Structure formats: C-alpha cells, structure tokens
Coordinates of N, CA and C in Angstrom, one line a residue:
M27 N 97.9 149.5 66.4 CA 98.6 149.6 67.8 C 97.8 148.7 68.7
K28 N 98.4 147.9 69.5 CA 97.7 147.0 70.4 C 97.4 147.8 71.7
G29 N 96.1 147.4 72.3 CA 95.7 147.9 73.5 C 96.5 147.4 74.6
W30 N 96.5 148.2 75.8 CA 97.3 147.6 76.9 C 96.9 146.3 77.3
R31 N 95.6 145.9 77.3 CA 95.2 144.6 77.8 C 95.7 143.5 76.9
S32 N 95.7 143.7 75.6 CA 96.2 142.7 74.6 C 97.7 142.5 74.8
Q33 N 98.4 143.7 75.0 CA 99.8 143.5 75.2 C 100.2 142.8 76.5
R34 N 99.5 143.0 77.5 CA 99.7 142.3 78.8 C 99.5 140.8 78.7
L35 N 98.2 140.6 78.0 CA 97.9 139.2 77.9 C 98.9 138.4 76.9
S36 N 99.3 139.0 75.9 CA 100.3 138.4 75.0 C 101.6 138.2 75.8
K37 N 102.1 139.0 76.6 CA 103.3 138.8 77.3 C 103.0 137.8 78.3
Q38 N 101.9 137.6 79.0 CA 101.7 136.7 79.9 C 101.5 135.2 79.4
L39 N 100.8 135.3 78.1 CA 100.8 133.9 77.4 C 102.2 133.6 76.9
R40 N 103.0 134.5 76.4 CA 104.4 133.9 76.1 C 105.2 133.4 77.3
R41 N 105.1 134.1 78.4 CA 105.7 133.4 79.5 C 105.1 131.9 79.8
E42 N 103.9 132.0 79.7 CA 103.2 130.6 80.1 C 103.5 129.6 79.1
I43 N 103.5 129.9 77.8 CA 103.9 129.0 76.8 C 105.3 128.5 76.9
N44 N 106.3 129.5 77.2 CA 107.7 129.1 77.4 C 107.8 128.1 78.5
E45 N 107.1 128.3 79.6 CA 107.1 127.4 80.8 C 106.6 126.0 80.4
I46 N 105.6 126.1 79.6 CA 105.0 124.6 79.2 C 106.0 124.0 78.3
I47 N 106.6 124.6 77.3 CA 107.6 124.1 76.5 C 108.8 123.5 77.4
K48 N 109.3 124.3 78.3 CA 110.4 123.9 79.2 C 109.9 122.6 80.0
S49 N 109.0 122.7 80.6 CA 108.6 121.7 81.6 C 108.0 120.4 80.9
D50 N 107.2 120.4 79.9 CA 106.4 119.4 79.4 C 106.9 118.6 78.1
F51 N 107.8 119.3 77.4 CA 108.4 118.7 76.1 C 109.8 118.4 76.2
Q52 N 110.2 117.3 75.5 CA 111.5 117.1 75.5 C 112.0 117.4 74.1
I53 N 112.6 118.6 74.0 CA 113.1 119.1 72.7 C 114.5 118.7 72.6
P54 N 114.9 118.1 71.4 CA 116.3 117.6 71.3 C 117.4 118.8 71.7
E55 N 118.4 118.3 72.3 CA 119.5 119.3 72.6 C 120.0 120.1 71.4
S56 N 120.1 119.5 70.3 CA 120.6 120.1 69.0 C 119.6 121.1 68.5
I57 N 118.5 121.3 69.1 CA 117.6 122.4 68.6 C 117.4 123.4 69.6
I58 N 117.6 124.7 69.2 CA 117.4 125.8 70.0 C 116.1 126.3 69.6
L59 N 115.2 126.5 70.6 CA 113.7 126.9 70.3 C 113.4 128.2 71.3
T60 N 113.0 129.2 70.6 CA 112.6 130.5 71.2 C 111.3 130.9 70.7
V61 N 110.5 131.3 71.8 CA 109.2 132.0 71.5 C 109.5 133.3 71.3
T62 N 109.2 133.8 70.0 CA 109.7 135.3 69.7 C 108.6 136.3 70.0
D63 N 107.4 135.8 69.7 CA 106.3 136.8 70.0 C 104.9 135.9 70.0
V64 N 103.9 136.5 70.7 CA 102.5 136.0 70.7 C 101.7 137.1 70.3
T65 N 100.8 136.9 69.3 CA 99.8 137.9 69.0 C 98.5 137.3 69.2
I66 N 97.6 138.2 69.6 CA 96.2 137.7 70.1 C 95.2 138.3 69.3
S67 N 94.1 137.7 68.9 CA 93.1 138.4 68.2 C 92.3 139.3 68.9
K68 N 91.6 140.3 68.2 CA 90.8 141.3 69.0 C 89.8 140.8 69.8
D69 N 89.2 139.6 69.6 CA 88.1 139.0 70.5 C 88.8 138.2 71.5
F70 N 90.1 137.9 71.6 CA 90.9 137.2 72.5 C 90.4 135.7 72.4
R71 N 90.0 135.2 71.3 CA 89.6 133.8 71.2 C 90.7 132.9 70.4
S72 N 91.7 133.6 69.9 CA 92.8 132.8 69.2 C 94.1 133.6 69.4
C73 N 95.2 132.9 69.3 CA 96.6 133.6 69.5 C 97.4 132.7 68.5
K74 N 98.4 133.5 67.9 CA 99.5 132.9 67.1 C 100.8 133.0 68.0
V75 N 101.4 131.9 68.0 CA 102.7 131.9 68.7 C 103.8 131.8 67.7
F76 N 104.7 132.6 67.6 CA 105.8 132.6 66.7 C 106.9 132.1 67.3
L77 N 107.5 131.0 66.6 CA 108.7 130.2 67.0 C 109.9 130.5 66.1
S78 N 111.1 130.6 66.8 CA 112.3 130.8 66.1 C 113.1 129.6 66.3
I79 N 113.5 128.8 65.4 CA 114.2 127.4 65.6 C 115.6 127.6 65.0
F80 N 116.6 127.1 65.7 CA 118.0 127.0 65.2 C 118.4 125.6 65.3
S81 N 119.1 125.0 64.5 CA 119.7 123.7 64.7 C 121.1 123.8 64.9
C82 N 121.7 123.2 65.9 CA 123.2 123.2 66.3 C 124.0 122.2 65.5
E83 N 123.4 121.1 65.1 CA 124.2 120.0 64.5 C 123.9 120.0 63.0
D84 N 124.3 118.7 62.4 CA 124.0 118.7 60.9 C 122.6 118.5 60.4
E85 N 121.8 118.4 61.3 CA 120.3 118.4 60.9 C 119.9 119.6 60.2
S86 N 119.1 119.5 59.1 CA 118.7 120.6 58.4 C 117.7 121.4 59.3
I87 N 117.8 122.7 59.2 CA 116.8 123.6 59.9 C 115.4 123.4 59.5
E88 N 115.2 122.9 58.2 CA 113.9 122.7 57.7 C 113.2 121.4 58.4
D89 N 114.0 120.4 58.6 CA 113.6 119.3 59.3 C 113.2 119.5 60.8
A90 N 114.0 120.4 61.5 CA 113.7 120.7 62.7 C 112.5 121.5 62.9
E91 N 112.5 122.5 61.9 CA 111.1 123.3 62.0 C 109.8 122.5 61.7
K92 N 109.9 121.6 60.8 CA 108.8 120.7 60.5 C 108.6 119.8 61.8
Y93 N 109.5 119.2 62.5 CA 109.3 118.4 63.5 C 108.6 119.2 64.7
I94 N 109.1 120.3 65.0 CA 108.6 121.2 66.1 C 107.1 121.6 65.8
L95 N 106.9 122.1 64.6 CA 105.7 122.6 64.1 C 104.6 121.4 64.3
E96 N 104.9 120.2 63.7 CA 103.9 119.3 63.8 C 103.8 118.8 65.2
L97 N 104.8 118.7 66.1 CA 104.6 118.4 67.4 C 103.6 119.3 68.2
F98 N 104.0 120.7 68.0 CA 103.1 121.6 68.7 C 101.7 121.7 68.2
T99 N 101.6 121.6 66.9 CA 100.3 121.7 66.2 C 99.3 120.5 66.8
Q100 N 99.9 119.3 66.9 CA 99.2 118.3 67.5 C 98.8 118.5 68.9
K101 N 99.5 119.2 69.6 CA 99.5 119.3 71.1 C 98.8 120.6 71.4
A102 N 98.2 121.4 70.4 CA 97.6 122.6 70.7 C 96.5 122.6 71.7
G103 N 95.7 121.6 71.8 CA 94.7 121.4 72.8 C 95.3 121.4 74.1
Y104 N 96.5 120.7 74.3 CA 97.2 120.5 75.5 C 97.6 122.0 75.9
F105 N 98.1 122.8 75.1 CA 98.5 124.0 75.5 C 97.3 124.9 75.9
K106 N 96.2 124.8 75.3 CA 95.0 125.4 75.6 C 94.5 125.1 77.0
Y107 N 94.6 123.7 77.4 CA 94.2 123.2 78.5 C 95.1 123.8 79.7
I108 N 96.4 123.7 79.5 CA 97.4 124.2 80.6 C 97.2 125.7 80.8
I109 N 97.0 126.4 79.8 CA 96.9 127.9 79.8 C 95.6 128.2 80.7
G110 N 94.5 127.5 80.3 CA 93.2 127.7 81.1 C 93.4 127.3 82.6
K111 N 94.3 126.3 82.8 CA 94.5 125.8 84.3 C 95.2 126.8 85.0
H112 N 96.3 127.5 84.3 CA 97.2 128.4 85.0 C 96.8 129.8 85.1
M113 N 96.2 130.2 84.0 CA 95.8 131.6 83.9 C 94.3 132.0 84.3
R114 N 94.1 133.2 84.8 CA 92.7 133.4 85.2 C 92.0 134.4 84.1
I115 N 91.6 133.8 83.0 CA 91.0 134.7 81.8 C 89.7 134.0 81.6
K116 N 88.9 134.9 81.1 CA 87.4 134.5 80.8 C 87.5 133.6 79.5
K117 N 88.1 134.1 78.5 CA 88.1 133.3 77.2 C 89.5 132.7 77.0
I118 N 89.6 131.5 77.0 CA 90.9 130.7 76.8 C 91.2 130.7 75.3
P119 N 92.2 131.4 74.7 CA 92.4 131.4 73.2 C 92.8 130.0 72.6
N120 N 92.4 129.8 71.5 CA 93.0 128.7 70.7 C 94.4 129.0 70.3
V121 N 95.3 128.1 70.3 CA 96.6 128.3 70.1 C 97.1 127.8 68.7
S122 N 97.7 128.6 67.8 CA 98.3 128.1 66.7 C 99.8 128.6 66.6
F123 N 100.5 127.8 66.0 CA 102.0 128.0 65.9 C 102.4 128.4 64.5
V124 N 103.3 129.3 64.4 CA 103.9 129.8 63.1 C 105.5 129.8 63.4
I125 N 106.2 129.4 62.3 CA 107.6 129.6 62.3 C 107.9 131.1 62.0
D126 N 108.8 131.7 62.8 CA 109.3 133.0 62.5 C 110.7 133.0 61.9
H127 N 110.6 133.6 60.6 CA 111.9 133.6 59.9 C 112.6 134.9 60.0
T128 N 112.1 135.8 60.8 CA 112.8 137.0 60.9 C 114.3 137.0 61.3
P129 N 114.6 136.3 62.4 CA 116.1 136.2 62.7 C 117.0 135.7 61.5
K130 N 116.4 134.7 60.8 CA 117.2 134.3 59.6 C 117.4 135.3 58.5
K131 N 116.3 136.1 58.3 CA 116.4 137.2 57.3 C 117.3 138.2 57.8
A132 N 117.2 138.5 59.0 CA 118.2 139.5 59.6 C 119.6 139.1 59.5
A133 N 120.0 137.9 59.8 CA 121.1 137.4 59.5 C 121.7 137.3 58.0
E134 N 120.9 137.2 57.1 CA 121.3 137.3 55.7 C 121.6 138.7 55.3
V135 N 120.9 139.7 56.0 CA 121.2 141.0 55.6 C 122.7 141.4 56.0
F136 N 123.1 140.9 57.2 CA 124.4 141.3 57.6 C 125.6 140.5 56.9
D137 N 125.2 139.5 56.2 CA 126.2 138.6 55.4 C 126.8 139.2 54.2

C-alpha cells in the first residue's frame, strides 16, 4: 500500500506530465494518448509513467506505441527539467515510460 505522500506526489506528477504532453508535444490527431498511472519509487528518485495509446486511423497500434515510446524516452530529461521547474520537491525523479496494455486486455475480456 502506498503512503499518503507518494500518492499525492504521483497524482501531482500525473497532472504535470499531462500538461507537458498537451503543451509541448505535437501528438498526431489520429493517436489518442492517456497517462493512466504514475508510480514512484520508495526513495522518490524515479517514477514510471504508464501510457495508454489508441490509434483512430489505419495506423497499427504497435507503430503508434513505438513512436510515442521512442519520442518520450528521448525527451525524458526534458520531462525531468520541466517537473523540477514547476514543482517544489527536493528530489526530482528520473522519468521512464511504459506502455499500459490494461485497457486493451479489458476490452478483450468483454469481446
């Protein structure tokens, strides 16, 4: 079970990362991108950002996932910089990105 501080920090990180994605990245309109969760380590030095990606057009979802994951992984330092600039926290976590396949698995259950 998460402590109250890590829960608050992960919610705040999720909001901040959503704002960074909306304002600083040009995601193609055919891709729907959602930050589903942010988990933070016990020492607050690293966090994992779980992304859920859907493709609206004929593009394969795998290509869209690969594109987004490569883009955000290359810009992880930028995310850390902006988080440090906007949030008042002692340790700025290193950001890593993971594709969340939970919504896809849930849709398969109902099919």
